[in-house]
JSON list of C-alpha atoms in Angstrom, two decimals:
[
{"chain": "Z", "resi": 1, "resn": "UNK", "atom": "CA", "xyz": [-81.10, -66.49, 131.86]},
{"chain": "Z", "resi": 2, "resn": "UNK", "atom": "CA", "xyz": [-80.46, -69.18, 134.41]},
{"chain": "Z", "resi": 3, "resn": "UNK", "atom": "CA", "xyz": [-79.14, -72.85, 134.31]},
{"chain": "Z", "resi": 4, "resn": "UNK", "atom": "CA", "xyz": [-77.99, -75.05, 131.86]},
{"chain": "Z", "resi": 5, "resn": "UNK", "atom": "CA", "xyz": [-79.67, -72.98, 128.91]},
{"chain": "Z", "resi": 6, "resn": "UNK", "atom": "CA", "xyz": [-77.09, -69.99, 129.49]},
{"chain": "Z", "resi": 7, "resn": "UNK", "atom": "CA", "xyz": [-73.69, -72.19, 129.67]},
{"chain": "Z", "resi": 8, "resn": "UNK", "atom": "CA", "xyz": [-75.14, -73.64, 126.54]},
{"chain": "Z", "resi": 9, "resn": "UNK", "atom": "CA", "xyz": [-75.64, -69.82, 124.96]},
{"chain": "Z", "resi": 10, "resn": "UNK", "atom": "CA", "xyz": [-72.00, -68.44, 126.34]},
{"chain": "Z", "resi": 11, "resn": "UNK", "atom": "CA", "xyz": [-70.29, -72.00, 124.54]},
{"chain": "Z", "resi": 12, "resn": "UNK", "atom": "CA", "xyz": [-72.24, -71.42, 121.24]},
{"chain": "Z", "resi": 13, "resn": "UNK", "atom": "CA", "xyz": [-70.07, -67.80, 120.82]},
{"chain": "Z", "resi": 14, "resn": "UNK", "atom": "CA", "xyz": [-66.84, -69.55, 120.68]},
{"chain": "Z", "resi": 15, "resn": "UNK", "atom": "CA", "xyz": [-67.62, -73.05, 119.06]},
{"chain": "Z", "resi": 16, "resn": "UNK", "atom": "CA", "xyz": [-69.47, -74.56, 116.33]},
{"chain": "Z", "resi": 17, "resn": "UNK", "atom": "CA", "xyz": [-70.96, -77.30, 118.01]},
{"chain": "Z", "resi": 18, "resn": "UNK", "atom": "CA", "xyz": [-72.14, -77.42, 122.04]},
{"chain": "Z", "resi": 19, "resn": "UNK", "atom": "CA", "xyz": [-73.36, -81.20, 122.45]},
{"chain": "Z", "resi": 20, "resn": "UNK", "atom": "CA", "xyz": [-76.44, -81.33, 125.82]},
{"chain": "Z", "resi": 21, "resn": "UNK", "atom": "CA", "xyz": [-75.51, -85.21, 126.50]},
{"chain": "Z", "resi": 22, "resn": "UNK", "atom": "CA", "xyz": [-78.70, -87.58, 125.58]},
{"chain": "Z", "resi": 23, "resn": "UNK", "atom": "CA", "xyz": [-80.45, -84.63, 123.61]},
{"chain": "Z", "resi": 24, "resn": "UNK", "atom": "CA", "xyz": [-78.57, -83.77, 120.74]},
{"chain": "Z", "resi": 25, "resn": "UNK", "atom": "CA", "xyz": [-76.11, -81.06, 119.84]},
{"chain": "Z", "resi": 26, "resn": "UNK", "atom": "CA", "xyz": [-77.12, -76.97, 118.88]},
{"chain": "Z", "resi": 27, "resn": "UNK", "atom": "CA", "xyz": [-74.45, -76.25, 115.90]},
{"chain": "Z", "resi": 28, "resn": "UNK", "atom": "CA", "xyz": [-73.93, -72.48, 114.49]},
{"chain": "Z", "resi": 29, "resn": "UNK", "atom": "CA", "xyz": [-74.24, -71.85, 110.56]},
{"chain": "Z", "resi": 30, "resn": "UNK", "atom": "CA", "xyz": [-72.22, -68.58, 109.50]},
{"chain": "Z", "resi": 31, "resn": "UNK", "atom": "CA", "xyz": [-74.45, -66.51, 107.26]},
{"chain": "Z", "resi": 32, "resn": "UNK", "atom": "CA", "xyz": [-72.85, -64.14, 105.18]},
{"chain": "Z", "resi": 33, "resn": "UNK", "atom": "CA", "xyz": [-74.26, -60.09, 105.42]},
{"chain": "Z", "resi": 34, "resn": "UNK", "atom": "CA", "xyz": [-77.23, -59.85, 103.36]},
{"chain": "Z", "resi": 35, "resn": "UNK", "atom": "CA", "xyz": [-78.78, -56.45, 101.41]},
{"chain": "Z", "resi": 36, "resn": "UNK", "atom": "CA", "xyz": [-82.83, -57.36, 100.77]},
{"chain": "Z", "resi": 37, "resn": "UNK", "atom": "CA", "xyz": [-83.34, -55.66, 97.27]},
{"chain": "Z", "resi": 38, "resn": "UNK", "atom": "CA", "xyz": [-87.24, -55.20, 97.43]},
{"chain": "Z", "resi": 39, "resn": "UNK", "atom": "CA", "xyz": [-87.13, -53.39, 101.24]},
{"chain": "Z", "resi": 40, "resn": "UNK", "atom": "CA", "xyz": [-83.81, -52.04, 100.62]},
{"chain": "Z", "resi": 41, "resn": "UNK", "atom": "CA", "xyz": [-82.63, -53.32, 103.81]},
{"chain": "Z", "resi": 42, "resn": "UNK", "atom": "CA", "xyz": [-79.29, -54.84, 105.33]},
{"chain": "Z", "resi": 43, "resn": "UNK", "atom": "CA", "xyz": [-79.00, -57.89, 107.22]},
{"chain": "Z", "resi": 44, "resn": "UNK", "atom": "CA", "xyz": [-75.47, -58.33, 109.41]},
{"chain": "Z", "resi": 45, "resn": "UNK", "atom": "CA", "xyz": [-73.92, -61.24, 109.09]},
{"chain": "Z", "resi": 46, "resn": "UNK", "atom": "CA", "xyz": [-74.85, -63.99, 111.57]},
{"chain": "Z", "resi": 47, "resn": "UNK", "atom": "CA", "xyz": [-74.25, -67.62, 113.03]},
{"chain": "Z", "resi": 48, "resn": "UNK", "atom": "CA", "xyz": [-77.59, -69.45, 113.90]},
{"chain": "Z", "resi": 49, "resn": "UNK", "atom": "CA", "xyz": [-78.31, -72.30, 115.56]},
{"chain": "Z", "resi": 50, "resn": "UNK", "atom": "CA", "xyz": [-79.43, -75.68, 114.85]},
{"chain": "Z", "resi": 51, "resn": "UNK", "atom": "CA", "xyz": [-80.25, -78.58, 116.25]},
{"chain": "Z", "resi": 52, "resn": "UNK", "atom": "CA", "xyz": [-79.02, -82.24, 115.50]},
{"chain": "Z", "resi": 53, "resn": "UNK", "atom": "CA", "xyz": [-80.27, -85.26, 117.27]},
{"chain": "Z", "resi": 54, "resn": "UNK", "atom": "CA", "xyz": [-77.64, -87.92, 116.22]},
{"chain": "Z", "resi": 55, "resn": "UNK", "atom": "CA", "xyz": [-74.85, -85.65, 118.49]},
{"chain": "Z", "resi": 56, "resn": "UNK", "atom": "CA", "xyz": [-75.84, -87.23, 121.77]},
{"chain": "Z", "resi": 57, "resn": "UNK", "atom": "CA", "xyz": [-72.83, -88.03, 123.19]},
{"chain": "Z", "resi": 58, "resn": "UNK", "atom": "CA", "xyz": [-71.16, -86.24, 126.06]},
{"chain": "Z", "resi": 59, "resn": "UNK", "atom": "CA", "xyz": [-67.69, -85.06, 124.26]},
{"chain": "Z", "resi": 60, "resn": "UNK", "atom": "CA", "xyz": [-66.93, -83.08, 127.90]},
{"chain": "Z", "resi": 61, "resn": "UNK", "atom": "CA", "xyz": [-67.78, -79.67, 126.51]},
{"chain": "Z", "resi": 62, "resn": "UNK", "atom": "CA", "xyz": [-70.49, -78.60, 128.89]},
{"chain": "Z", "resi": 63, "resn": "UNK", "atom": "CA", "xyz": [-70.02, -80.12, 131.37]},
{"chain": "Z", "resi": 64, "resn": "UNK", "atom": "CA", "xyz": [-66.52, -78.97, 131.88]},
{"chain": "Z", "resi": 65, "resn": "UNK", "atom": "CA", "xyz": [-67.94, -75.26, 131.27]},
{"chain": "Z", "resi": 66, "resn": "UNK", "atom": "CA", "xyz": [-70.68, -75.65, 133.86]},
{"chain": "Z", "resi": 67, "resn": "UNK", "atom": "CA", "xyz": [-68.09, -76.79, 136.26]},
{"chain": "Z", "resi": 68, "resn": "UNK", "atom": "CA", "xyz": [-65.83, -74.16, 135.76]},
{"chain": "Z", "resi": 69, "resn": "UNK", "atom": "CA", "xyz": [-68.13, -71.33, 135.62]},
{"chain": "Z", "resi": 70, "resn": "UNK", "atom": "CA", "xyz": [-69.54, -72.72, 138.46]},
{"chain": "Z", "resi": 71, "resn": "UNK", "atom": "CA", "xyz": [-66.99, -73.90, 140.95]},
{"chain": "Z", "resi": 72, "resn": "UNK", "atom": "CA", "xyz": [-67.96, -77.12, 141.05]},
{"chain": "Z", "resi": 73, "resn": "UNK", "atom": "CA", "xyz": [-66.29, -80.34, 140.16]},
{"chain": "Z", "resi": 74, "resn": "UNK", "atom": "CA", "xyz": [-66.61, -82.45, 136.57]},
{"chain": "Z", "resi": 75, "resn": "UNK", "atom": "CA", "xyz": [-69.13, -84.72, 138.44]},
{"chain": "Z", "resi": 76, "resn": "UNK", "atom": "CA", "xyz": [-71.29, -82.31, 139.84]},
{"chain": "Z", "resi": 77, "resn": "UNK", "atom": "CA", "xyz": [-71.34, -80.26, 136.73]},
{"chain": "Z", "resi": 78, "resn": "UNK", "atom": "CA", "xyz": [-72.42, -83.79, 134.85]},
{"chain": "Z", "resi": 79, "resn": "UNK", "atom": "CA", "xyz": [-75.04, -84.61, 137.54]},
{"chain": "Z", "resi": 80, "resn": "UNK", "atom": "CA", "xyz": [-76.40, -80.76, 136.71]},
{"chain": "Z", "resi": 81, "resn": "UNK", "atom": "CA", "xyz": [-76.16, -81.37, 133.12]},
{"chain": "Z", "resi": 82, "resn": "UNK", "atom": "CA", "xyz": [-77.37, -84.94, 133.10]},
{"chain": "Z", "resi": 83, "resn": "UNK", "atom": "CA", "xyz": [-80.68, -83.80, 135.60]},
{"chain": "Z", "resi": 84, "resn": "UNK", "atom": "CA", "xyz": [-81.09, -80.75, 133.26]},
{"chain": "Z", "resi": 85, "resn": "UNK", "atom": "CA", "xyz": [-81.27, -83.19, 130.06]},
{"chain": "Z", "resi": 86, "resn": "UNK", "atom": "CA", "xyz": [-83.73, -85.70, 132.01]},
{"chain": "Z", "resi": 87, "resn": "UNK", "atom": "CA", "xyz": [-86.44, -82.59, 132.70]},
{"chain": "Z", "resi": 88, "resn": "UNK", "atom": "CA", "xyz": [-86.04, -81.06, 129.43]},
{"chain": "Z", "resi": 89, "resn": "UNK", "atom": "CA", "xyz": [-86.56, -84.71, 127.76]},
{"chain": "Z", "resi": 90, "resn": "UNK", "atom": "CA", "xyz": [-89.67, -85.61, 130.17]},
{"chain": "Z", "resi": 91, "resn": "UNK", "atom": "CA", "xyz": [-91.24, -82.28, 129.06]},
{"chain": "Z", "resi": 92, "resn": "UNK", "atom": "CA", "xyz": [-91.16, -82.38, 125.39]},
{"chain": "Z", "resi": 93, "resn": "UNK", "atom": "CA", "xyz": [-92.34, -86.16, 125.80]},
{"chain": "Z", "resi": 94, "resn": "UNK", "atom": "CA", "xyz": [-95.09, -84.84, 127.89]},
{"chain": "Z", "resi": 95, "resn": "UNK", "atom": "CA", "xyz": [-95.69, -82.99, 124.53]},
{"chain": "Z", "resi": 96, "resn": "UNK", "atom": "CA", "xyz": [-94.93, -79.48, 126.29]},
{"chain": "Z", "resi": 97, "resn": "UNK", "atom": "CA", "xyz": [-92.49, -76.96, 124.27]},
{"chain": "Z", "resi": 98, "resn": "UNK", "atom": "CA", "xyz": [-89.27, -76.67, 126.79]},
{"chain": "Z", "resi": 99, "resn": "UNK", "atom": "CA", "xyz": [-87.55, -72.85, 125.74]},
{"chain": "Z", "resi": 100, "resn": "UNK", "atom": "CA", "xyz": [-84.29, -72.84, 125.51]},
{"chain": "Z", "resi": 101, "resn": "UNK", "atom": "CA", "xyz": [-83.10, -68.87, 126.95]},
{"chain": "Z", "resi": 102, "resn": "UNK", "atom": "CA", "xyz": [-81.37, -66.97, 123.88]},
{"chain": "Z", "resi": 103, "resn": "UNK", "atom": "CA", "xyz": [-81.47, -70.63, 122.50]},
{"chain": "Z", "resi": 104, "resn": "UNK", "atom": "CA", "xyz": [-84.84, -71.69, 121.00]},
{"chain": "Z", "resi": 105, "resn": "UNK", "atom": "CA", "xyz": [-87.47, -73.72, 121.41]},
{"chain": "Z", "resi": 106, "resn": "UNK", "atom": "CA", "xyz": [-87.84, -77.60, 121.30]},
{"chain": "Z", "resi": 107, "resn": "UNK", "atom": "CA", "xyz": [-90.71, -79.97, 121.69]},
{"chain": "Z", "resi": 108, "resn": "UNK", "atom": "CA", "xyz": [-92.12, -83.35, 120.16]},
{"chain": "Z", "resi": 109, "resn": "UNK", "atom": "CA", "xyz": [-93.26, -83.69, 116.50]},
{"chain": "Z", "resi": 110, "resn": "UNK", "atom": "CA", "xyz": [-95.79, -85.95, 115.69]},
{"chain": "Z", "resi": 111, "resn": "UNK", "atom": "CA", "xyz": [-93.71, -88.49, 114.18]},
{"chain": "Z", "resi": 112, "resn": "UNK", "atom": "CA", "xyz": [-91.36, -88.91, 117.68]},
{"chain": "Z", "resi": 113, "resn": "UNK", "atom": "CA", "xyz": [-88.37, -86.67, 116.46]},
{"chain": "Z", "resi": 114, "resn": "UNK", "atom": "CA", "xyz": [-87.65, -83.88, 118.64]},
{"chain": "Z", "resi": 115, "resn": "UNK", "atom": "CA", "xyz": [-88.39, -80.38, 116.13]},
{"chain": "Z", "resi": 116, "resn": "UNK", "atom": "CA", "xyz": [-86.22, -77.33, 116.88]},
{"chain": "Z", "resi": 117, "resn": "UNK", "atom": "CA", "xyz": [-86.99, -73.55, 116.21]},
{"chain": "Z", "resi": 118, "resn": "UNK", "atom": "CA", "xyz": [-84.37, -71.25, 116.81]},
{"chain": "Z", "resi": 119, "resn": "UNK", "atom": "CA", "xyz": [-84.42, -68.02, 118.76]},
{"chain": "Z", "resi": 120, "resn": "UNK", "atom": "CA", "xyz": [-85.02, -65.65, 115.91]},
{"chain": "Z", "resi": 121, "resn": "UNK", "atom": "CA", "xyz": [-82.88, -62.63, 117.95]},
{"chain": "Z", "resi": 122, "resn": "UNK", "atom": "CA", "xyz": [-80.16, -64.66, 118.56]},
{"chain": "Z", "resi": 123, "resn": "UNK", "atom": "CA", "xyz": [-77.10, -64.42, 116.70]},
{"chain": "Z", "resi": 124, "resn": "UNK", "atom": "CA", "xyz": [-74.09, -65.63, 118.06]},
{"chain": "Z", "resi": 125, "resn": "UNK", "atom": "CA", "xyz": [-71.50, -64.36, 115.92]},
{"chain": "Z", "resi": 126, "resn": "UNK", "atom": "CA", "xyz": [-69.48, -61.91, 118.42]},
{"chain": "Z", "resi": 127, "resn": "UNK", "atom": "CA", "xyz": [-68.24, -59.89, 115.76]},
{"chain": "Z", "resi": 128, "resn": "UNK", "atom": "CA", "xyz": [-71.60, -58.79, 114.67]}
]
């Protein structure tokens, strides 16, 4: 996993809410362990991701992340994040799927709202 996509997937461990500025924000649900009664089967707890639209705006999360994993400084991390937002945004529009690594997938529905499907082998609830 490379880029943007994997700062994303390392924030989404340790908070409920990672916010990719002018895209929308990937939020974790906590689902309880589950025991299937029909296939007899146990499901481990889990967080999942999903995606809101509405949380567009930068709240400094990421970008400060990307600059401190990275070495860089707050404004090079935001010109990374901000350039990484633009292609991902120009891709869906061009009505290609853009995958998220770890992450998910997201793309255009047909109504002009962008339609997110998680990763279904993603949990990122460390404990599990």
């Amino acid at each position: 996993m490379t880029g943007i996509d994997r700062y994303i997937s390392e924030l989404l461990f340790d908070h409920d809410c990672v916010i990719l500025p002018g895209v929308g924000g990937f939020l974790t649900n906590y689902s309880g362990a589950r025991i299937h009664p029909v296939r007899h089967s146990f499901q481990p707890a889990s967080r999942t991701v999903v995606f809101n639209t509405n949380l567009r705006t930068n709240d400094g999360l990421l970008i400060d992340h990307v600059a401190r994993s990275g070495g860089t400084t707050y404004q090079e991390a935001s010109t990374l994040v901000h350039d990484y937002a633009g292609r991902l945004m120009n891709e869906i529009r061009a009505g290609k799927t853009f995958y998220l690594n770890n992450i998910g997938n997201l793309k255009m529905g047909a109504e002009g709202n962008i339609i997110f499907d998680p990763d279904p082998g993603s949990n990122y609830l460390a404990d599990a």
